[in-house]
Structures are given as structure tokens and as C-alpha cells.
Short mmCIF file of N, CA and C in Angstrom, two decimals:
data_model
loop_
_atom_site.label_atom_id
_atom_site.label_comp_id
_atom_site.label_asym_id
_atom_site.label_seq_id
_atom_site.Cartn_x
_atom_site.Cartn_y
_atom_site.Cartn_z
N MET A 21 66.22 132.13 78.64
CA MET A 21 66.51 131.26 79.77
C MET A 21 65.36 130.26 79.88
N SER A 22 65.72 129.03 80.21
CA SER A 22 64.69 128.01 80.40
C SER A 22 64.99 127.20 81.65
N GLN A 23 63.96 126.59 82.18
CA GLN A 23 64.08 125.72 83.35
C GLN A 23 64.07 124.29 82.83
N ILE A 24 65.11 123.51 83.16
CA ILE A 24 65.18 122.14 82.66
C ILE A 24 65.52 121.17 83.79
N GLN A 25 65.38 119.90 83.51
CA GLN A 25 65.73 118.85 84.46
C GLN A 25 67.26 118.82 84.64
N LEU A 26 67.71 118.72 85.88
CA LEU A 26 69.15 118.64 86.16
C LEU A 26 69.81 117.49 85.40
N ALA A 27 69.11 116.39 85.31
CA ALA A 27 69.66 115.19 84.67
C ALA A 27 69.94 115.40 83.19
N ALA A 28 69.37 116.43 82.59
CA ALA A 28 69.59 116.68 81.16
C ALA A 28 70.95 117.31 80.87
N LEU A 29 71.62 117.82 81.90
CA LEU A 29 72.90 118.49 81.71
C LEU A 29 74.07 117.56 82.00
N LEU A 30 75.15 117.74 81.25
CA LEU A 30 76.35 116.93 81.41
C LEU A 30 77.49 117.75 81.98
N LEU A 31 78.21 117.17 82.93
CA LEU A 31 79.42 117.79 83.47
C LEU A 31 80.62 117.08 82.87
N ASP A 32 81.32 117.76 81.99
CA ASP A 32 82.49 117.18 81.33
C ASP A 32 83.74 117.73 81.99
N TYR A 33 84.26 116.98 82.96
CA TYR A 33 85.41 117.44 83.74
C TYR A 33 86.67 117.58 82.88
N THR A 34 86.74 116.87 81.77
CA THR A 34 87.92 116.98 80.91
C THR A 34 87.94 118.32 80.16
N ARG A 35 86.82 118.98 80.09
CA ARG A 35 86.73 120.28 79.41
C ARG A 35 86.62 121.45 80.38
N HIS A 36 86.68 121.15 81.67
CA HIS A 36 86.55 122.19 82.69
C HIS A 36 87.90 122.88 82.90
N PRO A 37 87.92 124.22 83.02
CA PRO A 37 89.19 124.93 83.19
C PRO A 37 89.91 124.64 84.51
N ARG A 38 89.21 124.19 85.50
CA ARG A 38 89.83 123.95 86.81
C ARG A 38 90.34 122.51 86.93
N ALA A 39 91.44 122.37 87.65
CA ALA A 39 92.02 121.05 87.87
C ALA A 39 91.15 120.23 88.83
N SER A 40 90.48 120.92 89.76
CA SER A 40 89.64 120.21 90.72
C SER A 40 88.47 121.10 91.13
N ILE A 41 87.48 120.48 91.70
CA ILE A 41 86.29 121.17 92.17
C ILE A 41 86.48 121.44 93.66
N ASP A 42 86.33 122.69 94.08
CA ASP A 42 86.52 123.09 95.47
C ASP A 42 85.28 122.76 96.28
N GLY A 43 85.39 121.73 97.11
CA GLY A 43 84.26 121.29 97.92
C GLY A 43 83.77 122.34 98.89
N GLN A 44 84.69 123.12 99.47
CA GLN A 44 84.30 124.15 100.42
C GLN A 44 83.47 125.24 99.72
N ASN A 45 83.89 125.64 98.56
CA ASN A 45 83.14 126.63 97.80
C ASN A 45 81.78 126.05 97.40
N GLY A 46 81.75 124.78 97.03
CA GLY A 46 80.50 124.12 96.67
C GLY A 46 79.51 124.09 97.84
N ARG A 47 80.03 123.81 99.04
CA ARG A 47 79.16 123.80 100.23
C ARG A 47 78.62 125.20 100.52
N ALA A 48 79.46 126.22 100.29
CA ALA A 48 79.01 127.60 100.50
C ALA A 48 77.90 127.97 99.51
N ILE A 49 78.04 127.53 98.28
CA ILE A 49 77.00 127.79 97.27
C ILE A 49 75.72 127.06 97.64
N ALA A 50 75.84 125.80 98.08
CA ALA A 50 74.65 125.04 98.49
C ALA A 50 73.96 125.72 99.67
N ALA A 51 74.74 126.21 100.63
CA ALA A 51 74.16 126.89 101.80
C ALA A 51 73.43 128.16 101.37
N ALA A 52 74.03 128.90 100.45
CA ALA A 52 73.39 130.12 99.96
C ALA A 52 72.08 129.78 99.22
N MET A 53 72.12 128.74 98.40
CA MET A 53 70.92 128.33 97.68
C MET A 53 69.83 127.91 98.66
N GLN A 54 70.23 127.18 99.70
CA GLN A 54 69.27 126.72 100.70
C GLN A 54 68.65 127.91 101.45
N ALA A 55 69.42 128.99 101.58
CA ALA A 55 68.94 130.20 102.25
C ALA A 55 68.08 131.06 101.34
N GLY A 56 67.92 130.63 100.08
CA GLY A 56 67.04 131.35 99.17
C GLY A 56 67.74 132.34 98.25
N VAL A 57 69.07 132.33 98.24
CA VAL A 57 69.80 133.23 97.36
C VAL A 57 69.61 132.78 95.91
N GLU A 58 69.23 133.72 95.06
CA GLU A 58 69.03 133.43 93.64
C GLU A 58 70.40 133.38 92.95
N MET A 59 70.73 132.25 92.38
CA MET A 59 72.01 132.06 91.70
C MET A 59 71.87 132.37 90.21
N PRO A 60 72.96 132.78 89.59
CA PRO A 60 72.92 132.98 88.13
C PRO A 60 72.58 131.67 87.43
N ALA A 61 71.99 131.77 86.27
CA ALA A 61 71.65 130.58 85.49
C ALA A 61 72.91 129.86 85.03
N ILE A 62 72.80 128.57 84.83
CA ILE A 62 73.86 127.75 84.26
C ILE A 62 73.98 128.13 82.78
N ILE A 63 75.20 128.16 82.27
CA ILE A 63 75.42 128.35 80.83
C ILE A 63 75.78 126.98 80.27
N ALA A 64 75.09 126.56 79.21
CA ALA A 64 75.32 125.24 78.64
C ALA A 64 75.29 125.30 77.11
N ASP A 65 76.04 124.38 76.51
CA ASP A 65 76.06 124.23 75.06
C ASP A 65 74.77 123.53 74.62
N ARG A 66 74.05 124.16 73.72
CA ARG A 66 72.77 123.62 73.26
C ARG A 66 72.92 122.25 72.61
N ALA A 67 73.94 122.06 71.79
CA ALA A 67 74.09 120.81 71.03
C ALA A 67 74.49 119.63 71.91
N SER A 68 75.48 119.83 72.79
CA SER A 68 76.00 118.71 73.57
C SER A 68 75.40 118.60 74.97
N LYS A 69 74.69 119.65 75.41
CA LYS A 69 74.11 119.72 76.76
C LYS A 69 75.17 119.78 77.85
N ARG A 70 76.42 120.10 77.46
CA ARG A 70 77.50 120.22 78.45
C ARG A 70 77.47 121.57 79.14
N VAL A 71 77.73 121.56 80.44
CA VAL A 71 77.79 122.79 81.22
C VAL A 71 79.08 123.52 80.85
N VAL A 72 78.95 124.79 80.50
CA VAL A 72 80.10 125.64 80.19
C VAL A 72 80.47 126.44 81.43
N ASP A 73 79.48 126.92 82.16
CA ASP A 73 79.71 127.67 83.39
C ASP A 73 78.62 127.31 84.39
N GLY A 74 79.04 126.97 85.61
CA GLY A 74 78.07 126.65 86.65
C GLY A 74 78.20 125.25 87.22
N PHE A 75 79.39 124.65 87.12
CA PHE A 75 79.59 123.30 87.66
C PHE A 75 79.15 123.24 89.13
N LEU A 76 79.67 124.17 89.95
CA LEU A 76 79.36 124.11 91.38
C LEU A 76 77.90 124.38 91.66
N ARG A 77 77.27 125.27 90.90
CA ARG A 77 75.83 125.54 91.09
C ARG A 77 75.02 124.29 90.77
N LEU A 78 75.41 123.58 89.72
CA LEU A 78 74.70 122.36 89.36
C LEU A 78 74.91 121.28 90.43
N LEU A 79 76.14 121.11 90.88
CA LEU A 79 76.42 120.12 91.93
C LEU A 79 75.68 120.46 93.22
N ALA A 80 75.63 121.75 93.56
CA ALA A 80 74.91 122.17 94.77
C ALA A 80 73.42 121.88 94.64
N ALA A 81 72.85 122.15 93.47
CA ALA A 81 71.43 121.87 93.25
C ALA A 81 71.15 120.38 93.39
N ARG A 82 72.05 119.56 92.86
CA ARG A 82 71.88 118.10 93.00
C ARG A 82 71.93 117.70 94.47
N LYS A 83 72.89 118.26 95.19
CA LYS A 83 73.05 117.94 96.61
C LYS A 83 71.80 118.30 97.40
N LEU A 84 71.16 119.39 97.02
CA LEU A 84 69.96 119.84 97.72
C LEU A 84 68.70 119.11 97.27
N GLY A 85 68.84 118.20 96.31
CA GLY A 85 67.70 117.43 95.85
C GLY A 85 66.82 118.15 94.85
N GLU A 86 67.33 119.24 94.29
CA GLU A 86 66.56 119.97 93.27
C GLU A 86 66.40 119.08 92.05
N GLU A 87 65.33 119.28 91.33
CA GLU A 87 65.10 118.50 90.11
C GLU A 87 65.29 119.32 88.85
N THR A 88 65.09 120.64 88.97
CA THR A 88 65.22 121.51 87.80
C THR A 88 66.16 122.67 88.12
N ILE A 89 66.64 123.31 87.05
CA ILE A 89 67.54 124.45 87.21
C ILE A 89 67.41 125.36 86.00
N HIS A 90 67.71 126.65 86.20
CA HIS A 90 67.65 127.61 85.11
C HIS A 90 68.92 127.50 84.25
N VAL A 91 68.71 127.48 82.95
CA VAL A 91 69.82 127.35 82.00
C VAL A 91 69.69 128.41 80.91
N ILE A 92 70.82 128.96 80.55
CA ILE A 92 70.90 129.80 79.36
C ILE A 92 71.66 128.97 78.33
N TRP A 93 71.01 128.70 77.23
CA TRP A 93 71.61 127.88 76.17
C TRP A 93 72.44 128.76 75.24
N ARG A 94 73.59 128.28 74.86
CA ARG A 94 74.44 128.95 73.88
C ARG A 94 74.74 127.96 72.76
N SER A 95 74.85 128.48 71.57
CA SER A 95 75.24 127.66 70.42
C SER A 95 76.65 128.04 70.03
N TYR A 96 77.53 127.07 70.06
CA TYR A 96 78.95 127.29 69.75
C TYR A 96 79.28 126.64 68.41
N VAL A 97 80.25 127.20 67.72
CA VAL A 97 80.61 126.65 66.41
C VAL A 97 81.74 125.63 66.50
N SER A 98 82.46 125.59 67.64
CA SER A 98 83.59 124.65 67.75
C SER A 98 83.89 124.36 69.21
N GLU A 99 84.67 123.30 69.42
CA GLU A 99 85.16 122.97 70.76
C GLU A 99 86.00 124.11 71.31
N ALA A 100 86.79 124.73 70.45
CA ALA A 100 87.64 125.84 70.87
C ALA A 100 86.80 126.98 71.41
N GLU A 101 85.69 127.28 70.76
CA GLU A 101 84.83 128.37 71.21
C GLU A 101 84.19 128.03 72.56
N ILE A 102 83.77 126.79 72.74
CA ILE A 102 83.20 126.36 74.02
C ILE A 102 84.25 126.53 75.12
N TYR A 103 85.46 126.06 74.83
CA TYR A 103 86.51 126.10 75.84
C TYR A 103 86.88 127.54 76.19
N LEU A 104 87.04 128.39 75.20
CA LEU A 104 87.37 129.79 75.48
C LEU A 104 86.29 130.46 76.33
N ASP A 105 85.04 130.17 76.07
CA ASP A 105 83.96 130.75 76.86
C ASP A 105 84.01 130.24 78.30
N ALA A 106 84.26 128.95 78.47
CA ALA A 106 84.37 128.39 79.82
C ALA A 106 85.52 129.02 80.58
N VAL A 107 86.67 129.17 79.93
CA VAL A 107 87.83 129.80 80.58
C VAL A 107 87.49 131.23 80.96
N HIS A 108 86.93 131.98 80.02
CA HIS A 108 86.61 133.38 80.28
C HIS A 108 85.63 133.52 81.44
N ARG A 109 84.61 132.69 81.47
CA ARG A 109 83.61 132.78 82.53
C ARG A 109 84.18 132.37 83.89
N ASN A 110 85.15 131.47 83.91
CA ASN A 110 85.75 131.05 85.18
C ASN A 110 86.88 131.96 85.62
N ALA A 111 87.49 132.68 84.69
CA ALA A 111 88.56 133.61 85.04
C ALA A 111 88.00 134.94 85.52
N GLY A 112 86.78 135.25 85.12
CA GLY A 112 86.26 136.58 85.35
C GLY A 112 85.42 136.77 86.60
N HIS A 113 84.99 135.70 87.26
CA HIS A 113 84.16 135.87 88.45
C HIS A 113 84.32 134.67 89.38
N GLY A 114 83.80 134.82 90.58
CA GLY A 114 83.86 133.71 91.53
C GLY A 114 85.29 133.40 91.93
N GLN A 115 85.53 132.16 92.23
CA GLN A 115 86.86 131.73 92.65
C GLN A 115 87.82 131.85 91.47
N ARG A 116 88.94 132.50 91.68
CA ARG A 116 89.91 132.73 90.62
C ARG A 116 90.55 131.41 90.19
N LEU A 117 90.97 131.36 88.94
CA LEU A 117 91.73 130.22 88.45
C LEU A 117 93.13 130.32 89.05
N THR A 118 93.65 129.20 89.53
CA THR A 118 95.01 129.19 90.08
C THR A 118 96.00 129.21 88.92
N PRO A 119 97.27 129.53 89.20
CA PRO A 119 98.27 129.44 88.13
C PRO A 119 98.35 128.03 87.53
N TYR A 120 98.14 127.01 88.34
CA TYR A 120 98.12 125.64 87.84
C TYR A 120 96.95 125.44 86.88
N ASP A 121 95.77 125.96 87.26
CA ASP A 121 94.60 125.89 86.37
C ASP A 121 94.90 126.62 85.06
N GLN A 122 95.51 127.79 85.17
CA GLN A 122 95.84 128.58 83.97
C GLN A 122 96.81 127.81 83.07
N ALA A 123 97.78 127.12 83.67
CA ALA A 123 98.72 126.32 82.87
C ALA A 123 98.00 125.17 82.18
N ARG A 124 97.06 124.54 82.86
CA ARG A 124 96.24 123.49 82.23
C ARG A 124 95.45 124.07 81.06
N CYS A 125 94.90 125.27 81.26
CA CYS A 125 94.16 125.94 80.19
C CYS A 125 95.05 126.19 78.98
N LEU A 126 96.29 126.58 79.24
CA LEU A 126 97.24 126.83 78.16
C LEU A 126 97.49 125.57 77.33
N LEU A 127 97.69 124.46 78.00
CA LEU A 127 97.90 123.20 77.28
C LEU A 127 96.68 122.79 76.48
N ARG A 128 95.50 122.91 77.08
CA ARG A 128 94.26 122.55 76.38
C ARG A 128 94.04 123.47 75.19
N ALA A 129 94.32 124.75 75.36
CA ALA A 129 94.16 125.71 74.26
C ALA A 129 95.08 125.36 73.10
N GLU A 130 96.29 124.92 73.40
CA GLU A 130 97.21 124.52 72.33
C GLU A 130 96.68 123.29 71.59
N GLU A 131 96.09 122.35 72.33
CA GLU A 131 95.49 121.17 71.69
C GLU A 131 94.36 121.57 70.75
N LEU A 132 93.63 122.62 71.12
CA LEU A 132 92.49 123.08 70.33
C LEU A 132 92.88 124.13 69.29
N HIS A 133 94.18 124.40 69.18
CA HIS A 133 94.72 125.39 68.22
C HIS A 133 94.15 126.79 68.45
N ILE A 134 94.03 127.14 69.72
CA ILE A 134 93.57 128.48 70.09
C ILE A 134 94.77 129.40 70.14
N ALA A 135 94.66 130.55 69.51
CA ALA A 135 95.76 131.52 69.47
C ALA A 135 96.07 132.04 70.87
N PRO A 136 97.34 132.25 71.19
CA PRO A 136 97.71 132.78 72.51
C PRO A 136 96.99 134.08 72.85
N SER A 137 96.77 134.93 71.87
CA SER A 137 96.08 136.19 72.14
C SER A 137 94.64 135.95 72.58
N GLU A 138 93.97 134.96 72.00
CA GLU A 138 92.59 134.64 72.39
C GLU A 138 92.55 134.06 73.80
N LEU A 139 93.49 133.16 74.11
CA LEU A 139 93.51 132.58 75.45
C LEU A 139 93.86 133.64 76.48
N ALA A 140 94.83 134.48 76.18
CA ALA A 140 95.21 135.55 77.12
C ALA A 140 94.00 136.43 77.43
N ALA A 141 93.24 136.78 76.41
CA ALA A 141 92.04 137.60 76.63
C ALA A 141 91.03 136.86 77.51
N ALA A 142 90.83 135.58 77.26
CA ALA A 142 89.88 134.79 78.06
C ALA A 142 90.34 134.68 79.51
N LEU A 143 91.66 134.61 79.72
CA LEU A 143 92.21 134.52 81.07
C LEU A 143 92.38 135.89 81.73
N THR A 144 92.00 136.92 81.03
CA THR A 144 92.14 138.32 81.47
C THR A 144 93.59 138.65 81.84
N MET A 145 94.50 138.31 80.93
CA MET A 145 95.90 138.63 81.12
C MET A 145 96.50 139.03 79.77
N THR A 146 97.71 139.56 79.82
CA THR A 146 98.40 139.93 78.58
C THR A 146 99.06 138.70 77.96
N VAL A 147 99.39 138.79 76.70
CA VAL A 147 100.10 137.70 76.01
C VAL A 147 101.48 137.51 76.67
N GLU A 148 102.10 138.60 77.09
CA GLU A 148 103.40 138.51 77.76
C GLU A 148 103.29 137.73 79.07
N ARG A 149 102.25 137.99 79.82
CA ARG A 149 102.05 137.26 81.08
C ARG A 149 101.76 135.79 80.81
N LEU A 150 101.04 135.51 79.74
CA LEU A 150 100.77 134.13 79.34
C LEU A 150 102.07 133.43 78.98
N SER A 151 102.96 134.12 78.28
CA SER A 151 104.27 133.56 77.92
C SER A 151 105.08 133.27 79.18
N ASP A 152 105.02 134.17 80.15
CA ASP A 152 105.72 133.97 81.41
C ASP A 152 105.14 132.76 82.15
N LEU A 153 103.82 132.63 82.12
CA LEU A 153 103.16 131.48 82.74
C LEU A 153 103.67 130.19 82.12
N ARG A 154 103.81 130.18 80.82
CA ARG A 154 104.30 129.00 80.09
C ARG A 154 105.69 128.60 80.59
N LEU A 155 106.54 129.58 80.81
CA LEU A 155 107.90 129.31 81.28
C LEU A 155 107.93 128.83 82.73
N ARG A 156 107.09 129.42 83.57
CA ARG A 156 107.10 129.11 85.00
C ARG A 156 106.33 127.86 85.38
N LYS A 157 105.23 127.58 84.69
CA LYS A 157 104.29 126.56 85.15
C LYS A 157 104.19 125.32 84.26
N LEU A 158 105.05 125.21 83.24
CA LEU A 158 105.07 124.01 82.42
C LEU A 158 106.46 123.38 82.46
N ALA A 159 106.48 122.08 82.49
CA ALA A 159 107.72 121.31 82.43
C ALA A 159 107.45 120.13 81.49
N THR A 160 108.46 119.34 81.22
CA THR A 160 108.24 118.16 80.39
C THR A 160 108.43 116.91 81.24
N ASP A 161 107.66 115.89 80.91
CA ASP A 161 107.80 114.61 81.60
C ASP A 161 108.88 113.81 80.88
N PRO A 162 109.24 112.62 81.37
CA PRO A 162 110.29 111.83 80.72
C PRO A 162 110.00 111.49 79.25
N ALA A 163 108.73 111.51 78.85
CA ALA A 163 108.38 111.23 77.46
C ALA A 163 108.35 112.52 76.62
N ALA A 164 108.84 113.62 77.20
CA ALA A 164 108.92 114.93 76.53
C ALA A 164 107.56 115.56 76.26
N ARG A 165 106.54 115.18 77.03
CA ARG A 165 105.22 115.83 76.94
C ARG A 165 105.16 116.98 77.94
N LEU A 166 104.55 118.09 77.54
CA LEU A 166 104.38 119.21 78.46
C LEU A 166 103.33 118.88 79.50
N ILE A 167 103.63 119.23 80.76
CA ILE A 167 102.68 119.04 81.85
C ILE A 167 102.69 120.30 82.72
N PRO A 168 101.55 120.64 83.32
CA PRO A 168 101.53 121.76 84.25
C PRO A 168 102.16 121.33 85.57
N ILE A 169 102.86 122.25 86.21
CA ILE A 169 103.47 121.91 87.50
C ILE A 169 102.85 122.75 88.60
N LYS A 170 102.73 122.15 89.76
CA LYS A 170 102.15 122.80 90.92
C LYS A 170 103.20 123.62 91.64
N GLY A 171 102.77 124.45 92.57
CA GLY A 171 103.68 125.30 93.33
C GLY A 171 104.73 124.52 94.08
N THR A 172 104.42 123.27 94.42
CA THR A 172 105.38 122.42 95.12
C THR A 172 106.67 122.27 94.33
N LEU A 173 106.57 122.27 93.02
CA LEU A 173 107.74 122.15 92.16
C LEU A 173 108.17 123.50 91.58
N ALA A 174 107.87 124.57 92.31
CA ALA A 174 108.27 125.91 91.86
C ALA A 174 109.77 125.88 91.55
N GLY A 175 110.13 126.48 90.47
CA GLY A 175 111.54 126.48 90.07
C GLY A 175 111.86 125.40 89.06
N HIS A 176 110.91 124.50 88.78
CA HIS A 176 111.14 123.44 87.81
C HIS A 176 110.55 123.77 86.44
N GLY A 177 109.98 124.96 86.30
CA GLY A 177 109.39 125.36 85.03
C GLY A 177 110.42 125.32 83.91
N GLY A 178 110.04 124.74 82.78
CA GLY A 178 110.92 124.63 81.63
C GLY A 178 111.88 123.46 81.68
N LEU A 179 111.91 122.75 82.78
CA LEU A 179 112.83 121.62 82.93
C LEU A 179 112.18 120.30 82.55
N GLN A 180 113.01 119.29 82.33
CA GLN A 180 112.48 117.94 82.14
C GLN A 180 112.48 117.27 83.51
N LEU A 181 111.32 116.74 83.89
CA LEU A 181 111.15 116.10 85.19
C LEU A 181 111.43 114.61 85.09
N SER A 182 111.90 114.06 86.19
CA SER A 182 112.07 112.62 86.28
C SER A 182 110.70 112.00 86.59
N GLU A 183 110.61 110.68 86.48
CA GLU A 183 109.37 109.98 86.81
C GLU A 183 108.96 110.28 88.25
N ARG A 184 109.94 110.31 89.13
CA ARG A 184 109.68 110.57 90.55
C ARG A 184 109.11 111.99 90.75
N GLU A 185 109.66 112.96 90.03
CA GLU A 185 109.16 114.33 90.13
C GLU A 185 107.75 114.46 89.55
N VAL A 186 107.48 113.75 88.47
CA VAL A 186 106.14 113.76 87.88
C VAL A 186 105.14 113.19 88.89
N LEU A 187 105.48 112.09 89.52
CA LEU A 187 104.61 111.48 90.53
C LEU A 187 104.41 112.43 91.71
N ALA A 188 105.48 113.09 92.15
CA ALA A 188 105.37 114.05 93.25
C ALA A 188 104.45 115.20 92.85
N ASN A 189 104.55 115.67 91.62
CA ASN A 189 103.70 116.75 91.14
C ASN A 189 102.24 116.33 91.13
N GLU A 190 101.96 115.10 90.73
CA GLU A 190 100.58 114.60 90.70
C GLU A 190 99.99 114.49 92.10
N ARG A 191 100.81 114.09 93.06
CA ARG A 191 100.31 113.86 94.42
C ARG A 191 100.34 115.10 95.29
N ALA A 192 101.10 116.10 94.90
CA ALA A 192 101.29 117.28 95.74
C ALA A 192 100.01 118.11 95.84
N SER A 193 99.90 118.80 96.95
CA SER A 193 98.75 119.69 97.14
C SER A 193 98.89 120.96 96.33
N GLY A 194 100.11 121.30 95.99
CA GLY A 194 100.36 122.52 95.25
C GLY A 194 100.98 123.62 96.09
N MET A 195 101.04 123.40 97.39
CA MET A 195 101.66 124.41 98.27
C MET A 195 103.16 124.39 98.06
N ARG A 196 103.77 125.55 98.20
CA ARG A 196 105.23 125.64 98.08
C ARG A 196 105.89 124.85 99.20
N PRO A 197 107.08 124.30 98.95
CA PRO A 197 107.73 123.45 99.95
C PRO A 197 107.94 124.13 101.31
N LEU A 198 108.19 125.43 101.36
CA LEU A 198 108.40 126.10 102.63
C LEU A 198 107.14 126.26 103.45
N PHE A 199 105.96 126.02 102.86
CA PHE A 199 104.71 126.13 103.59
C PHE A 199 104.70 125.09 104.70
#
């Protein structure tokens, strides 16, 4: 573990398993840090300096005006390995990945040619549950590209969405319509 300048680390949101950063959770982490709670070290890729685990801890440290942070460096052999580690670390502790986040992970894993069994293990689920997730939480857009769908469009899994439905999915909070 080493202590480094915050500015030396990169936050690559396109490689993050979560669709969005939870501001409320981030404020709670910042408050805990301000109260003197020792947080786990950030995990980062040695070659690219990208954060693999600890986005909120890094953002909280920045918010508090910290200049340095503890980092554990890891050396990865591929983008797929970095992504699997990020998914595993985010699925296994702290705020759980939502089904929407898991569906995004599934699409990214396919882009990286990650085997379903490897992704299922990283997400701490069975391959069968991952297959079910694929059916429930993915739909196609008018251009026949797979997209993750939010709870607002529950029941549209496996279907082709219209442009209007795609736009609604992008703007929706993710809550089911009856909420």
C-alpha cells in the first residue's frame, strides 16, 4: 500500500460497474471520513492509474480537500481482468449493484469477451440467474442494439423498443410505474 496524490488517480466512469454515483452514499462516506473513520484503501490499476474500487472514497476525499490517499496497486493483464475485478469488488460489499447495473455489466462483459461463468462469479450469482437477468433486463433499441432497461419498463425485457420507449428508459428514475 502506498500514499499518493489524489490527482494522480483517474476515474473512468465508462469502466465503472454502476450506472450512476449515489450522492447520498458519497456524503455518508465523506461524513465518516471527517469523523476519523479509517476507510479501506483505493484499488487502482498500476499501468493506467485508473481506480478499480473506491470511486466514492476518492470523491469524498476530494470533497474534504484531502491531497493524498492510500492506494493498493494491482497489475492487470487485460481490460477484461480490470473490469471483472471492479464488478466483483462492487458486487461484494457496500451498496449493492442494482439489476440495471448488473445488466450494464453484462453488456460490457460481452464487449470484452468475458465468459458468462466469469461474470456470474464476479456478480456473485449463478449462470442461470445471469441468463434470467439477460431476458428480464435487456431489450433492443430501434437499431437492434441491446440496451439495459430500468424497472420503469419492467415487462419489456427481450422486446424491441420504440424510439419513444428508449427515451423514456433513459430519462426514467428506474422505479416501477406503480410506485
